[in-house]
Amino acid sequence: MSTLGIIVEYNPFHNGHLFHFQQAKKITKADTTIAVMSGSFLQRGEPAIIDKWTRTKMALAQGVDLVIELPTIYATQSADWFAYGATFLLDQLNVDHLVFGSERNSLDLLNDVSDLLLNETTRFKKHLKETLSLGHSYPKALALSINHFLGKEDIEITQPNDILGIQYILNLKKMNSSVKVHTIKREYAGYHDPNISSHPIASATAIRKSIFTNNSLKDILSVVPNSTYQLLIQEFKQNRFNSWDNFFTTLQIMATGKDKLELSNIHGMLEGLENRIKQQLLAASSFSELMNLLTTKRYTKTKIQRTLLYLLLNLTKDKVRSLNVKKGPQYIRVLGFNDVGRAFLRRKKHDLNLPLITNIPRDKPLMLEIDINASKIYEAGFKNPSMIIDEYKQAPIYWK
Amino acid sequence: MSTLGIIVEYNPFHNGHLFHFQQAKKITKADTTIAVMSGSFLQRGEPAIIDKWTRTKMALAQGVDLVIELPTIYATQSADWFAYGATFLLDQLNVDHLVFGSERNSLDLLNDVSDLLLNETTRFKKHLKETLSLGHSYPKALALSINHFLGKEDIEITQPNDILGIQYILNLKKMNSSVKVHTIKREYAGYHDPNISSHPIASATAIRKSIFTNNSLKDILSVVPNSTYQLLIQEFKQNRFNSWDNFFTTLQIMATGKDKLELSNIHGMLEGLENRIKQQLLAASSFSELMNLLTTKRYTKTKIQRTLLYLLLNLTKDKVRSLNVKKGPQYIRVLGFNDVGRAFLRRKKHDLNLPLITNIPRDKPLMLEIDINASKIYEAGFKNPSMIIDEYKQAPIYWK
């Protein structure tokens, strides 16, 4: 018996995810698959289009056996923290394999890079600092320094899945984890196209764009599994597609009421960004207009979205400090399972070092409270209050 | 030459206000009328139905000569602070008369009561404390104690205009002001009816109710001056009627993101109310449902609305403390004037002890910043961002 771990957002689940998952099972011959999935808000600092429970159903419907929530404080951060939280959970769950998509699909190369980062020398740090001072964003500067030190100047490791993959490997090494790592070539056939083409694989970005632009699901039928499609139709009918637009007024009001000191106390607030937010937030008439006004070379879109998300969640620096993020996730929150997943949990539950959360306990760590609040805030964005999912009443999805 | 001061909200301006204003001019024979008016948010802790600039136009159109904004921190508080801020401004502006509506319309009685409050004895305070301990709200307990000490047990001074009037007199006495006070019988013919009847005077509450219930202005034609009606039609077409409903999602999100300590740091948060807000805010599916869930004998609707307003404005106890509210308004903000009002300002401006604000200065006191933020937040509640009034670009209304 062997267990496969995957790290996902499923925003929403589509044919590319299905392909990845099937390939991963084939490579590892695993009989159980565990997905560590982001909850209500995602790594790029935005609300998921569909709530986490429905995304859990999408995963279970296609054969994932167990879905675990990646706590918000890891799920919404840069690649290093995202990867740390996710691999920490997979290691705690004692999975045998981690399979991830990679643009380069060269485990040797990713291994070399992670070794370089693991043993970060003074020379490497100095080079990185210099590269940053040239005005590059952190991921870009890191990629440049890595290339410089590996002596492969023609190779740029700047693709998102490669960057995440390096962090997965690096973090597992730091933990001395026994989890075995594999890559799958991230097929770009359909991904390159910002729109949906005739190819059965489209990017999640293209799918979301199609849904919001057309206000219809008709074009995505060919690029998602039928189970996803049916669930999307159900959410569509209930007006439960979420986006930053649903939080724009609230953001305006929150940023207006907070003075600069209060804004600068928000987690992730870069120096000077609080001034730009104060100036631009009321000048913009929509969230996308705001993004255009705020984005610069220094403040990337993702960085700004994350900061605005922490503002929306009122995640102050003090709160984040008290979370002790370096010690890893403090619980294993179960979002859903099938019989295989349930059997896995029964076998493992006495050996786990972390509490297994299926119902929200009265006394809970701040890290879990933040997840619950994030989901409450996510739900408050919907216009149909009668449909709102109550985190305290929602049991994990049991997929039969 | 003599100057009349009035203290108003005009939410919206109606025939009752016109009647009051005309009577006041008749009594005082004043040639100039100055209205101190609440801005974006009102004494009962709610957004004005119409923005302050349009309400200024309504006043000027009917002959008010000068409109001054009562700073938010006074405009949204209980009668004592509201009255202090308003009379302070009228005293600074050196008006000769203050005329206010009164249910009892007995200046002698209101004078007696204000003397009692001015000389608050140990015995009076003890009685008040005991009355409060019986579970009465503060205004009710105060009224009971006053009646007890004036030996007029059959008289209950619990009507809102009387309570405000007592505070006007009391505050002017404390300031040793030379402003002369007059009352006008508050006619209840139309006011008693929660709906609009055939009487030409209806309450502002009945007018707002008619507008929101019918989503039309047809029934209010007979109870407002034509100038008000035309301005209301213009705002109606632009979808610029405001209410708490426009801020409900934001309130939910703000109260979710703040922990109990942060909520308890909001100005006016009564002990234990932060728990009730946390529990009930997500259970409610609308603002009025929330009010029903939160209101108790101890937490009156007005008290709760004010607290939720301070949450919306993010007015913390620290900020309010630093305002030094006891020292009175720190500026005279001009919202609008006609030629008479302009001449008045020209005559007075060199004798004023407070800065006269017509354009927002770069360096401004926190008290003014709160007014500006309140108006920005007020505007953010509207669904039509292209129509939003910019506090920095809007000059005072000059009515020719």
Tab-separated table of N, CA and C in Angstrom, chain B residues 63 108 123 212 251 255 356:
chain	number	residue	atom	x	y	z
B	63	GLY	N	-34.178	79.151	1.797
B	63	GLY	CA	-33.898	80.422	2.450
B	63	GLY	C	-32.904	80.395	3.593
B	108	ASP	N	-39.640	77.700	30.378
B	108	ASP	CA	-39.416	77.711	31.827
B	108	ASP	C	-39.058	76.323	32.339
B	123	ARG	N	-27.165	64.299	45.673
B	123	ARG	CA	-28.452	63.612	45.809
B	123	ARG	C	-29.030	63.256	44.437
B	212	PHE	N	-38.414	54.206	0.588
B	212	PHE	CA	-37.794	52.879	0.491
B	212	PHE	C	-38.831	51.781	0.247
B	251	LEU	N	-19.975	45.544	7.161
B	251	LEU	CA	-20.048	45.360	8.611
B	251	LEU	C	-19.766	43.915	8.985
B	255	ALA	N	-16.569	42.966	11.285
B	255	ALA	CA	-16.748	42.375	12.613
B	255	ALA	C	-16.161	40.971	12.668
B	356	LEU	N	-11.907	78.745	9.465
B	356	LEU	CA	-13.061	78.581	8.588
B	356	LEU	C	-12.615	77.692	7.432
